[in-house]
Amino acid sequence: MRILVTNDDGINAPGLVVLEEIAAQFSDDVWVCAPAEEQSGAGHSLTLTKPVRLRKHGEKRYSVSGTPTDSVMMALRTVMPGPPDLVLSGVNRGANLGDDITYSGTVSAAIEGALAGIRSIALSQVYSREGMGDDVPFGAAREWGAKAIAPLLGVPLPERTLININFPPVHANEVKGIRVVRQGFHDYGRGTVVEGRDPRGYRYYWFGLDAIEHTLDHGTDLEAIAEGYVSVTPLQLDLTHYSSLGALAERYE
Ligand code: MN
């Protein structure tokens, strides 16, 4: 089995090494192609207005001066000798739950894999910023990664679907298990915009995604993580809201 490992935190991110170690439990043919710089929040963007550069860091290890989507595209079309059997994206530094998904470069790299017809899985380590600073403990992901991935390798996945996995912000031995759950929603509508002045006195704005008080709907990824479980969510790329088709069509008659 040939595996492509990518992420949105960049080629030097600690979570990438964690995912390489997880991938090595399944195959010795693991290729890494990841953005040269952090691309969190890049979503599914593709670089079209400037060239991208490919850099080789070692055998089967490359970076791309672009987005996660650019990295997967480069890996599939230029870097790898043939298509991988599996795309793994992550392990992201921070959650990709609920409505994080469409902002997420991590999930979008897996989306790009799914579009290419390859089994694709996004993995993220949720962490609590309070008291942790920049240090994200990847213990839960490290310990539970292979357990979460293994059952997905044999299961038939319909076209244009992918899997989103999140690991809870607890020590590996405190993880309660794995739950298959739907995508929740956590309303970033009131996300913060911090205003400040740069060293030359000019105003700037900086977006933040504050933790928002919300009720955790039953059976969602958010609830599973809050209760200490690994969440596994199948996603589909068809965003059509089917039950609205009829009513909307009537408005145009
Ligand atoms: Mn990220």
GROMACS .gro file of C-alpha atoms and ligand atoms in nm:
model
  254
    1MET     CA    1   0.000   0.000   0.000
    2ARG     CA    2   0.130   0.342  -0.101
    3ILE     CA    3   0.039   0.632   0.130
    4LEU     CA    4   0.057   1.008   0.078
    5VAL     CA    5   0.093   1.211   0.397
    6THR     CA    6   0.020   1.583   0.390
    7ASN     CA    7  -0.109   1.858   0.622
    8ASP     CA    8  -0.186   2.228   0.648
    9ASP     CA    9   0.054   2.313   0.932
   10GLY     CA   10   0.358   2.286   0.708
   11ILE     CA   11   0.646   2.048   0.640
   12ASN     CA   12   0.810   2.123   0.978
   13ALA     CA   13   0.499   2.071   1.193
   14PRO     CA   14   0.529   1.820   1.478
   15GLY     CA   15   0.189   1.672   1.386
   16LEU     CA   16   0.324   1.572   1.046
   17VAL     CA   17   0.588   1.355   1.210
   18VAL     CA   18   0.316   1.197   1.426
   19LEU     CA   19   0.120   1.111   1.113
   20GLU     CA   20   0.427   0.974   0.936
   21GLU     CA   21   0.475   0.741   1.233
   22ILE     CA   22   0.110   0.634   1.216
   23ALA     CA   23   0.136   0.577   0.839
   24ALA     CA   24   0.451   0.367   0.890
   25GLN     CA   25   0.238   0.122   1.090
   26PHE     CA   26   0.051   0.040   0.767
   27SER     CA   27   0.315   0.067   0.497
   28ASP     CA   28   0.683   0.123   0.424
   29ASP     CA   29   0.592   0.315   0.109
   30VAL     CA   30   0.501   0.649   0.269
   31TRP     CA   31   0.540   0.973   0.073
   32VAL     CA   32   0.525   1.318   0.230
   33CYS     CA   33   0.429   1.626   0.031
   34ALA     CA   34   0.322   1.919   0.246
   35PRO     CA   35   0.308   2.299   0.230
   36ALA     CA   36   0.640   2.474   0.297
   37GLU     CA   37   0.466   2.716   0.536
   38GLU     CA   38   0.167   2.691   0.766
   39GLN     CA   39  -0.159   2.708   0.571
   40SER     CA   40  -0.418   2.671   0.847
   41GLY     CA   41  -0.745   2.825   0.736
   42ALA     CA   42  -0.653   2.794   0.367
   43GLY     CA   43  -0.957   2.577   0.303
   44HIS     CA   44  -0.965   2.419  -0.041
   45SER     CA   45  -0.782   2.703  -0.212
   46LEU     CA   46  -0.568   2.632  -0.515
   47THR     CA   47  -0.283   2.861  -0.619
   48LEU     CA   48  -0.361   2.994  -0.966
   49THR     CA   49  -0.210   3.343  -0.980
   50LYS     CA   50   0.155   3.257  -0.922
   51PRO     CA   51   0.389   2.962  -0.971
   52VAL     CA   52   0.456   2.716  -0.692
   53ARG     CA   53   0.794   2.569  -0.608
   54LEU     CA   54   0.864   2.208  -0.524
   55ARG     CA   55   1.150   2.129  -0.287
   56LYS     CA   56   1.291   1.786  -0.208
   57HIS     CA   57   1.385   1.737   0.158
   58GLY     CA   58   1.471   1.370   0.146
   59GLU     CA   59   1.371   1.043  -0.012
   60LYS     CA   60   0.991   1.058  -0.054
   61ARG     CA   61   0.976   1.390   0.135
   62TYR     CA   62   0.879   1.714  -0.041
   63SER     CA   63   0.740   2.060   0.030
   64VAL     CA   64   0.537   2.288  -0.193
   65SER     CA   65   0.528   2.668  -0.169
   66GLY     CA   66   0.150   2.670  -0.175
   67THR     CA   67  -0.166   2.540  -0.014
   68PRO     CA   68  -0.259   2.192   0.108
   69THR     CA   69  -0.458   2.142  -0.214
   70ASP     CA   70  -0.151   2.244  -0.417
   71SER     CA   71   0.053   1.990  -0.223
   72VAL     CA   72  -0.184   1.701  -0.295
   73MET     CA   73  -0.207   1.801  -0.660
   74MET     CA   74   0.172   1.815  -0.691
   75ALA     CA   75   0.210   1.483  -0.514
   76LEU     CA   76  -0.040   1.307  -0.739
   77ARG     CA   77   0.070   1.461  -1.067
   78THR     CA   78   0.442   1.524  -1.028
   79VAL     CA   79   0.603   1.373  -0.720
   80MET     CA   80   0.471   1.021  -0.680
   81PRO     CA   81   0.544   0.737  -0.922
   82GLY     CA   82   0.177   0.638  -0.922
   83PRO     CA   83  -0.142   0.717  -0.734
   84PRO     CA   84  -0.145   0.639  -0.362
   85ASP     CA   85  -0.396   0.398  -0.213
   86LEU     CA   86  -0.449   0.629   0.080
   87VAL     CA   87  -0.418   1.001   0.155
   88LEU     CA   88  -0.367   1.098   0.518
   89SER     CA   89  -0.382   1.467   0.612
   90GLY     CA   90  -0.267   1.597   0.951
   91VAL     CA   91  -0.223   1.544   1.230
   92ASN     CA   92  -0.356   1.898   1.255
   93ARG     CA   93  -0.261   2.116   1.547
   94GLY     CA   94  -0.613   2.186   1.673
   95ALA     CA   95  -0.970   2.080   1.610
   96ASN     CA   96  -1.145   2.039   1.278
   97LEU     CA   97  -1.495   1.988   1.410
   98GLY     CA   98  -1.837   2.107   1.304
   99ASP     CA   99  -1.815   2.415   1.086
  100ASP     CA  100  -1.435   2.423   1.105
  101ILE     CA  101  -1.443   2.184   0.815
  102THR     CA  102  -1.489   2.429   0.529
  103TYR     CA  103  -1.212   2.657   0.662
  104SER     CA  104  -0.979   2.367   0.713
  105GLY     CA  105  -0.674   2.312   0.496
  106THR     CA  106  -0.631   1.976   0.666
  107VAL     CA  107  -0.974   1.851   0.563
  108SER     CA  108  -0.940   2.013   0.221
  109ALA     CA  109  -0.625   1.816   0.145
  110ALA     CA  110  -0.832   1.504   0.211
  111ILE     CA  111  -1.108   1.647  -0.008
  112GLU     CA  112  -0.853   1.681  -0.289
  113GLY     CA  113  -0.760   1.317  -0.241
  114ALA     CA  114  -1.127   1.213  -0.249
  115LEU     CA  115  -1.179   1.412  -0.570
  116ALA     CA  116  -0.897   1.210  -0.723
  117GLY     CA  117  -1.081   0.892  -0.625
  118ILE     CA  118  -0.841   0.801  -0.343
  119ARG     CA  119  -0.941   0.689   0.004
  120SER     CA  120  -0.870   0.998   0.213
  121ILE     CA  121  -0.867   1.069   0.583
  122ALA     CA  122  -0.813   1.397   0.772
  123LEU     CA  123  -0.680   1.376   1.129
  124SER     CA  124  -0.675   1.650   1.393
  125GLN     CA  125  -0.563   1.670   1.753
  126VAL     CA  126  -0.796   1.887   1.958
  127TYR     CA  127  -0.619   2.074   2.236
  128SER     CA  128  -0.701   2.319   2.508
  129ARG     CA  129  -0.510   2.643   2.462
  130GLU     CA  130  -0.536   2.734   2.827
  131GLY     CA  131  -0.215   2.652   3.008
  132MET     CA  132  -0.063   2.477   2.707
  133GLY     CA  133   0.069   2.767   2.505
  134ASP     CA  134   0.227   2.643   2.185
  135ASP     CA  135   0.282   2.290   2.305
  136VAL     CA  136   0.021   2.060   2.160
  137PRO     CA  137   0.027   1.715   2.313
  138PHE     CA  138  -0.028   1.467   2.031
  139GLY     CA  139  -0.043   1.167   2.265
  140ALA     CA  140  -0.406   1.079   2.192
  141ALA     CA  141  -0.346   1.095   1.816
  142ARG     CA  142  -0.023   0.897   1.844
  143GLU     CA  143  -0.183   0.621   2.048
  144TRP     CA  144  -0.523   0.608   1.876
  145GLY     CA  145  -0.435   0.700   1.517
  146ALA     CA  146  -0.377   0.350   1.381
  147LYS     CA  147  -0.679   0.215   1.574
  148ALA     CA  148  -0.899   0.479   1.413
  149ILE     CA  149  -0.759   0.428   1.062
  150ALA     CA  150  -0.738   0.048   1.044
  151PRO     CA  151  -1.115  -0.024   1.015
  152LEU     CA  152  -1.142   0.237   0.739
  153LEU     CA  153  -0.899   0.064   0.507
  154GLY     CA  154  -1.126  -0.223   0.409
  155VAL     CA  155  -1.461  -0.049   0.421
  156PRO     CA  156  -1.618   0.046   0.087
  157LEU     CA  157  -1.637   0.425   0.060
  158PRO     CA  158  -1.867   0.580  -0.200
  159GLU     CA  159  -1.711   0.820  -0.450
  160ARG     CA  160  -1.656   1.178  -0.336
  161THR     CA  161  -1.664   1.091   0.032
  162LEU     CA  162  -1.387   1.116   0.289
  163ILE     CA  163  -1.335   1.064   0.660
  164ASN     CA  164  -1.270   1.329   0.924
  165ILE     CA  165  -1.111   1.210   1.249
  166ASN     CA  166  -1.051   1.420   1.562
  167PHE     CA  167  -0.867   1.314   1.877
  168PRO     CA  168  -0.988   1.452   2.212
  169PRO     CA  169  -0.775   1.686   2.425
  170VAL     CA  170  -0.693   1.427   2.690
  171HIS     CA  171  -0.405   1.194   2.764
  172ALA     CA  172  -0.399   0.881   2.551
  173ASN     CA  173  -0.493   0.659   2.845
  174GLU     CA  174  -0.798   0.878   2.918
  175VAL     CA  175  -0.950   0.837   2.571
  176LYS     CA  176  -1.277   0.649   2.616
  177GLY     CA  177  -1.302   0.497   2.270
  178ILE     CA  178  -1.407   0.579   1.915
  179ARG     CA  179  -1.747   0.707   1.803
  180VAL     CA  180  -1.881   0.739   1.450
  181VAL     CA  181  -2.076   1.064   1.455
  182ARG     CA  182  -2.217   1.333   1.230
  183GLN     CA  183  -2.075   1.681   1.179
  184GLY     CA  184  -2.192   1.928   1.443
  185PHE     CA  185  -2.219   2.302   1.427
  186HIS     CA  186  -2.059   2.557   1.653
  187ASP     CA  187  -2.152   2.894   1.519
  188TYR     CA  188  -1.845   3.102   1.453
  189GLY     CA  189  -2.080   3.379   1.339
  190ARG     CA  190  -1.961   3.582   1.635
  191GLY     CA  191  -1.591   3.506   1.589
  192THR     CA  192  -1.361   3.781   1.705
  193VAL     CA  193  -1.179   4.045   1.505
  194VAL     CA  194  -0.890   4.189   1.705
  195GLU     CA  195  -0.795   4.543   1.609
  196GLY     CA  196  -0.449   4.683   1.676
  197ARG     CA  197  -0.173   4.908   1.550
  198ASP     CA  198   0.141   4.781   1.382
  199PRO     CA  199   0.486   4.918   1.481
  200ARG     CA  200   0.452   5.192   1.219
  201GLY     CA  201   0.120   5.303   1.360
  202TYR     CA  202  -0.108   5.157   1.095
  203ARG     CA  203  -0.426   4.983   1.192
  204TYR     CA  204  -0.456   4.606   1.139
  205TYR     CA  205  -0.722   4.345   1.201
  206TRP     CA  206  -0.670   3.984   1.298
  207PHE     CA  207  -0.937   3.716   1.291
  208GLY     CA  208  -0.978   3.478   1.580
  209LEU     CA  209  -1.205   3.183   1.638
  210ASP     CA  210  -1.310   3.203   2.001
  211ALA     CA  211  -1.448   2.908   2.182
  212ILE     CA  212  -1.819   2.980   2.191
  213GLU     CA  213  -2.067   2.854   2.448
  214HIS     CA  214  -2.304   2.622   2.272
  215THR     CA  215  -2.518   2.322   2.337
  216LEU     CA  216  -2.365   2.005   2.205
  217ASP     CA  217  -2.611   1.828   1.981
  218HIS     CA  218  -2.637   1.458   2.044
  219GLY     CA  219  -2.450   1.233   1.805
  220THR     CA  220  -2.213   1.500   1.677
  221ASP     CA  221  -1.835   1.518   1.649
  222LEU     CA  222  -1.836   1.806   1.900
  223GLU     CA  223  -2.018   1.600   2.160
  224ALA     CA  224  -1.794   1.297   2.111
  225ILE     CA  225  -1.479   1.506   2.161
  226ALA     CA  226  -1.626   1.682   2.467
  227GLU     CA  227  -1.695   1.342   2.618
  228GLY     CA  228  -1.342   1.217   2.557
  229TYR     CA  229  -1.397   1.000   2.248
  230VAL     CA  230  -1.217   0.996   1.915
  231SER     CA  231  -1.468   1.119   1.655
  232VAL     CA  232  -1.493   0.959   1.311
  233THR     CA  233  -1.718   1.144   1.064
  234PRO     CA  234  -1.786   1.047   0.704
  235LEU     CA  235  -1.812   1.358   0.485
  236GLN     CA  236  -1.952   1.403   0.136
  237LEU     CA  237  -1.848   1.655  -0.124
  238ASP     CA  238  -2.198   1.693  -0.265
  239LEU     CA  239  -2.319   1.995  -0.065
  240THR     CA  240  -2.665   1.995  -0.224
  241HIS     CA  241  -2.947   2.035   0.025
  242TYR     CA  242  -3.176   1.784  -0.143
  243SER     CA  243  -3.491   1.848   0.056
  244SER     CA  244  -3.488   2.214  -0.056
  245LEU     CA  245  -3.472   2.136  -0.429
  246GLY     CA  246  -3.845   2.100  -0.479
  247ALA     CA  247  -3.956   2.403  -0.280
  248LEU     CA  248  -3.692   2.622  -0.444
  249ALA     CA  249  -3.779   2.505  -0.794
  250GLU     CA  250  -4.143   2.601  -0.730
  251ARG     CA  251  -4.031   2.961  -0.669
  252TYR     CA  252  -3.902   2.979  -1.024
  253GLU     CA  253  -4.208   2.834  -1.193
  254MN      MN  254  -0.363   2.360   1.079
   0.00000   0.00000   0.00000
